[in-house]
Amino acid sequence: MAFFESEFWHPSVATDIVLFTIRNKKLCILLVKRKDNNRWAIPGGFLTKGETLKECAVRELREETGIEVPFLRQFENFSNPNRDTRNHQVISVAFIGIHPSGKLKLKADTDVSDVDWFFYDKIPELAFDHNEICIKARDKLNSLLNENAELLFPFLDKEFTLTELQETLMCITTQPSSLKEKRNFRKWVFEYASGKGLVRETGNIRKGNHRPAKLYSKNI
């Protein structure tokens, strides 16, 4: 097989992941503290030979945080020649990730010294252009939810109450919504997709300090 060598200069390619969850009824983003500059950033790293972009994103999340996520989607590229200060151009392919927070066991590893959740509205000044990436990821998350309400499910356990589903929606949407009212929300849920419904009853009940609540799952 003939060896192909391009005459053109090649920038580096990296993936960066904006990982969302909900904690204390607020939208949060996972950040890592980099060892090279001691600054907070979103997880990510360079594409290696033979990897797809998604494989790179999955690997970087696992290496830097010790987790894997049920939802991961590419949403935008960032190619400003000055976005990385390490003397070469780096093109970032950004992903949105979602995971229910209760199942995450965070573990800093490889090139990061710490990993933690931050409320989206309290994100510090991040390395590189990661604040810009987070803002655009937040906008994309909202638009994806408007297109398909099934985006709510990766934030939740397999079984959930209608109150948890409603609280999740209110954490994500940035639009004023009549669905804040329980009656309107229930009507929307059960009439979703031309009457098919967004969820179905599982037959299970959650008991606790309050009145027992029916549990639901996504309507497959």
CSV table of C-alpha atoms in Angstrom, one decimal:
chain,number,residue,atom,x,y,z
A,1,MET,CA,0.0,0.0,0.0
A,2,ALA,CA,1.4,3.4,-1.0
A,3,PHE,CA,2.1,5.8,1.8
A,4,PHE,CA,0.2,9.1,1.5
A,5,GLU,CA,1.8,12.2,2.9
A,6,SER,CA,-0.1,15.5,2.7
A,7,GLU,CA,1.6,18.7,1.6
A,8,PHE,CA,-0.7,20.7,3.9
A,9,TRP,CA,-0.2,21.6,7.5
A,10,HIS,CA,-2.3,19.8,10.0
A,11,PRO,CA,-3.8,21.2,13.3
A,12,SER,CA,-4.4,19.0,16.3
A,13,VAL,CA,-7.9,17.7,16.9
A,14,ALA,CA,-9.4,17.3,20.4
A,15,THR,CA,-12.8,16.5,21.8
A,16,ASP,CA,-14.3,18.4,24.7
A,17,ILE,CA,-17.4,17.2,26.7
A,18,VAL,CA,-20.0,19.4,28.4
A,19,LEU,CA,-21.5,16.9,30.8
A,20,PHE,CA,-24.8,17.9,32.3
A,21,THR,CA,-26.7,16.5,35.3
A,22,ILE,CA,-29.2,17.8,37.9
A,23,ARG,CA,-28.3,18.1,41.6
A,24,ASN,CA,-30.3,19.8,44.3
A,25,LYS,CA,-32.9,20.6,41.6
A,26,LYS,CA,-30.4,22.7,39.6
A,27,LEU,CA,-28.6,22.1,36.3
A,28,CYS,CA,-24.9,21.3,36.8
A,29,ILE,CA,-21.8,20.8,34.7
A,30,LEU,CA,-18.9,18.5,35.4
A,31,LEU,CA,-15.5,20.2,35.5
A,32,VAL,CA,-12.0,18.9,36.0
A,33,LYS,CA,-8.9,20.7,37.3
A,34,ARG,CA,-6.0,20.4,34.9
A,35,LYS,CA,-2.6,19.6,36.2
A,36,ASP,CA,-0.8,21.6,33.6
A,37,ASN,CA,-2.2,25.0,34.5
A,38,ASN,CA,-4.2,24.3,37.7
A,39,ARG,CA,-7.4,25.7,36.1
A,40,TRP,CA,-10.9,24.3,35.9
A,41,ALA,CA,-12.0,23.1,32.4
A,42,ILE,CA,-14.5,20.7,30.8
A,43,PRO,CA,-13.2,17.1,30.3
A,44,GLY,CA,-11.5,16.4,27.0
A,45,GLY,CA,-8.3,15.6,25.2
A,46,PHE,CA,-6.6,14.9,21.9
A,47,LEU,CA,-7.7,12.4,19.3
A,48,THR,CA,-5.4,9.5,18.9
A,49,LYS,CA,-4.6,7.6,15.7
A,50,GLY,CA,-7.3,5.2,14.7
A,51,GLU,CA,-10.0,6.7,17.0
A,52,THR,CA,-13.3,8.1,16.0
A,53,LEU,CA,-14.3,11.4,17.6
A,54,LYS,CA,-16.9,9.7,19.8
A,55,GLU,CA,-14.5,7.0,20.8
A,56,CYS,CA,-12.1,9.8,21.9
A,57,ALA,CA,-14.8,11.6,23.9
A,58,VAL,CA,-15.8,8.4,25.7
A,59,ARG,CA,-12.2,7.6,26.5
A,60,GLU,CA,-11.4,11.0,27.8
A,61,LEU,CA,-14.4,11.0,30.0
A,62,ARG,CA,-13.4,7.6,31.4
A,63,GLU,CA,-9.8,8.6,31.9
A,64,GLU,CA,-10.4,12.0,33.5
A,65,THR,CA,-13.5,11.3,35.6
A,66,GLY,CA,-13.9,7.5,35.8
A,67,ILE,CA,-17.4,7.5,34.3
A,68,GLU,CA,-19.3,6.6,31.2
A,69,VAL,CA,-22.6,8.3,30.2
A,70,PRO,CA,-25.8,7.0,28.6
A,71,PHE,CA,-26.2,10.1,26.3
A,72,LEU,CA,-23.4,11.6,24.3
A,73,ARG,CA,-23.8,13.8,21.1
A,74,GLN,CA,-21.6,15.9,19.0
A,75,PHE,CA,-22.9,19.5,18.7
A,76,GLU,CA,-20.3,22.0,17.4
A,77,ASN,CA,-16.7,22.6,16.3
A,78,PHE,CA,-14.5,25.3,17.7
A,79,SER,CA,-11.6,26.4,15.5
A,80,ASN,CA,-10.4,29.8,16.5
A,81,PRO,CA,-6.6,29.7,15.8
A,82,ASN,CA,-5.9,31.4,19.2
A,83,ARG,CA,-8.2,29.3,21.4
A,84,ASP,CA,-5.3,27.2,22.7
A,85,THR,CA,-2.2,29.0,24.1
A,86,ARG,CA,0.2,26.0,23.7
A,87,ASN,CA,1.8,27.2,20.5
A,88,HIS,CA,-0.3,25.2,18.0
A,89,GLN,CA,-3.8,25.3,16.6
A,90,VAL,CA,-6.2,22.9,18.2
A,91,ILE,CA,-9.7,22.3,16.8
A,92,SER,CA,-12.1,21.2,19.4
A,93,VAL,CA,-15.1,18.9,18.5
A,94,ALA,CA,-17.5,19.5,21.4
A,95,PHE,CA,-20.0,17.0,22.7
A,96,ILE,CA,-23.0,17.2,25.1
A,97,GLY,CA,-23.2,14.4,27.7
A,98,ILE,CA,-26.0,13.7,30.1
A,99,HIS,CA,-26.1,11.4,33.1
A,100,PRO,CA,-28.3,11.0,36.2
A,101,SER,CA,-26.2,12.4,39.1
A,102,GLY,CA,-27.1,9.7,41.6
A,103,LYS,CA,-25.1,7.1,39.6
A,104,LEU,CA,-21.9,9.0,39.2
A,105,LYS,CA,-18.8,8.0,41.2
A,106,LEU,CA,-16.3,10.7,40.3
A,107,LYS,CA,-12.6,9.9,40.2
A,108,ALA,CA,-9.8,12.3,39.1
A,109,ASP,CA,-7.2,10.5,37.0
A,110,THR,CA,-4.5,11.0,34.3
A,111,ASP,CA,-3.9,14.7,33.7
A,112,VAL,CA,-6.4,16.1,36.1
A,113,SER,CA,-6.0,16.7,39.9
A,114,ASP,CA,-9.7,17.1,40.8
A,115,VAL,CA,-13.2,16.6,39.4
A,116,ASP,CA,-16.4,18.1,40.7
A,117,TRP,CA,-19.9,19.3,39.8
A,118,PHE,CA,-20.6,23.1,39.5
A,119,PHE,CA,-24.0,24.7,39.2
A,120,TYR,CA,-24.3,26.0,35.6
A,121,ASP,CA,-25.0,29.6,36.9
A,122,LYS,CA,-21.8,29.5,39.0
A,123,ILE,CA,-19.2,28.2,36.6
A,124,PRO,CA,-15.8,29.9,37.3
A,125,GLU,CA,-13.5,31.3,34.6
A,126,LEU,CA,-12.4,28.2,32.7
A,127,ALA,CA,-9.3,27.3,30.7
A,128,PHE,CA,-9.1,28.0,26.9
A,129,ASP,CA,-12.5,28.9,25.4
A,130,HIS,CA,-14.4,26.5,27.6
A,131,ASN,CA,-16.8,29.1,29.0
A,132,GLU,CA,-18.0,29.8,25.4
A,133,ILE,CA,-18.4,26.1,24.8
A,134,CYS,CA,-20.5,25.7,27.9
A,135,ILE,CA,-22.8,28.6,26.9
A,136,LYS,CA,-23.3,27.1,23.5
A,137,ALA,CA,-23.9,23.6,24.9
A,138,ARG,CA,-26.5,25.0,27.2
A,139,ASP,CA,-28.3,26.6,24.3
A,140,LYS,CA,-28.1,23.4,22.3
A,141,LEU,CA,-29.4,21.4,25.2
A,142,ASN,CA,-32.5,23.6,25.4
A,143,SER,CA,-33.1,23.4,21.6
A,144,LEU,CA,-32.7,19.6,21.7
A,145,LEU,CA,-35.3,19.4,24.5
A,146,ASN,CA,-37.7,21.6,22.5
A,147,GLU,CA,-37.3,19.2,19.5
A,148,ASN,CA,-37.7,16.0,21.5
A,149,ALA,CA,-38.9,15.7,25.2
A,150,GLU,CA,-37.3,12.3,25.4
A,151,LEU,CA,-34.1,14.1,26.2
A,152,LEU,CA,-35.4,14.3,29.8
A,153,PHE,CA,-34.9,10.6,30.3
A,154,PRO,CA,-31.1,10.4,30.5
A,155,PHE,CA,-31.3,12.8,33.5
A,156,LEU,CA,-33.5,10.3,35.4
A,157,ASP,CA,-33.3,6.8,36.8
A,158,LYS,CA,-35.2,4.1,34.9
A,159,GLU,CA,-38.2,4.7,37.1
A,160,PHE,CA,-39.3,8.1,38.3
A,161,THR,CA,-42.2,10.1,39.6
A,162,LEU,CA,-44.1,12.6,37.6
A,163,THR,CA,-42.9,15.3,40.0
A,164,GLU,CA,-39.2,14.3,39.3
A,165,LEU,CA,-40.0,14.5,35.5
A,166,GLN,CA,-41.5,17.9,35.9
A,167,GLU,CA,-38.7,19.2,38.0
A,168,THR,CA,-36.2,18.0,35.5
A,169,LEU,CA,-38.0,19.8,32.7
A,170,MET,CA,-38.1,23.0,34.7
A,171,CYS,CA,-34.3,22.7,35.3
A,172,ILE,CA,-33.5,22.5,31.7
A,173,THR,CA,-35.9,24.7,29.8
A,174,THR,CA,-35.0,28.3,29.4
A,175,GLN,CA,-38.4,29.3,28.1
A,176,PRO,CA,-41.4,30.5,30.3
A,177,SER,CA,-43.7,27.6,30.4
A,178,SER,CA,-47.3,26.8,31.3
A,179,LEU,CA,-46.0,23.4,32.2
A,180,LYS,CA,-45.0,24.7,35.6
A,181,GLU,CA,-48.6,24.0,36.6
A,182,LYS,CA,-49.1,20.4,37.5
A,183,ARG,CA,-52.4,20.1,35.6
A,184,ASN,CA,-51.0,21.4,32.4
A,185,PHE,CA,-47.9,19.2,32.8
A,186,ARG,CA,-49.9,16.0,33.3
A,187,LYS,CA,-52.0,16.8,30.3
A,188,TRP,CA,-48.9,17.4,28.2
A,189,VAL,CA,-47.2,14.2,29.3
A,190,PHE,CA,-50.1,11.9,28.6
A,191,GLU,CA,-51.1,13.6,25.3
A,192,TYR,CA,-47.5,13.8,24.0
A,193,ALA,CA,-46.8,12.5,20.5
A,194,SER,CA,-50.4,12.7,19.3
A,195,GLY,CA,-51.8,10.9,22.3
A,196,LYS,CA,-49.1,8.2,22.5
A,197,GLY,CA,-47.9,9.6,25.8
A,198,LEU,CA,-44.4,10.4,27.0
A,199,VAL,CA,-44.4,7.9,29.9
A,200,ARG,CA,-46.1,4.7,31.1
A,201,GLU,CA,-46.9,3.4,34.6
A,202,THR,CA,-44.6,0.7,35.8
A,203,GLY,CA,-46.9,-0.6,38.5
A,204,ASN,CA,-44.4,0.3,41.2
A,205,ILE,CA,-44.9,2.7,44.1
A,206,ARG,CA,-42.3,4.8,45.9
A,207,LYS,CA,-43.0,5.1,49.6
A,208,GLY,CA,-41.3,7.7,51.9
A,209,ASN,CA,-42.1,10.5,54.3
A,210,HIS,CA,-44.8,11.8,51.9
A,211,ARG,CA,-47.8,10.2,50.2
A,212,PRO,CA,-46.8,7.1,48.1
A,213,ALA,CA,-46.2,8.1,44.5
A,214,LYS,CA,-46.6,6.1,41.3
A,215,LEU,CA,-43.5,5.3,39.4
A,216,TYR,CA,-43.2,5.7,35.6
A,217,SER,CA,-40.7,4.9,32.8
A,218,LYS,CA,-40.3,6.2,29.3
A,219,ASN,CA,-42.9,5.0,26.9
A,220,ILE,CA,-40.9,2.9,24.4
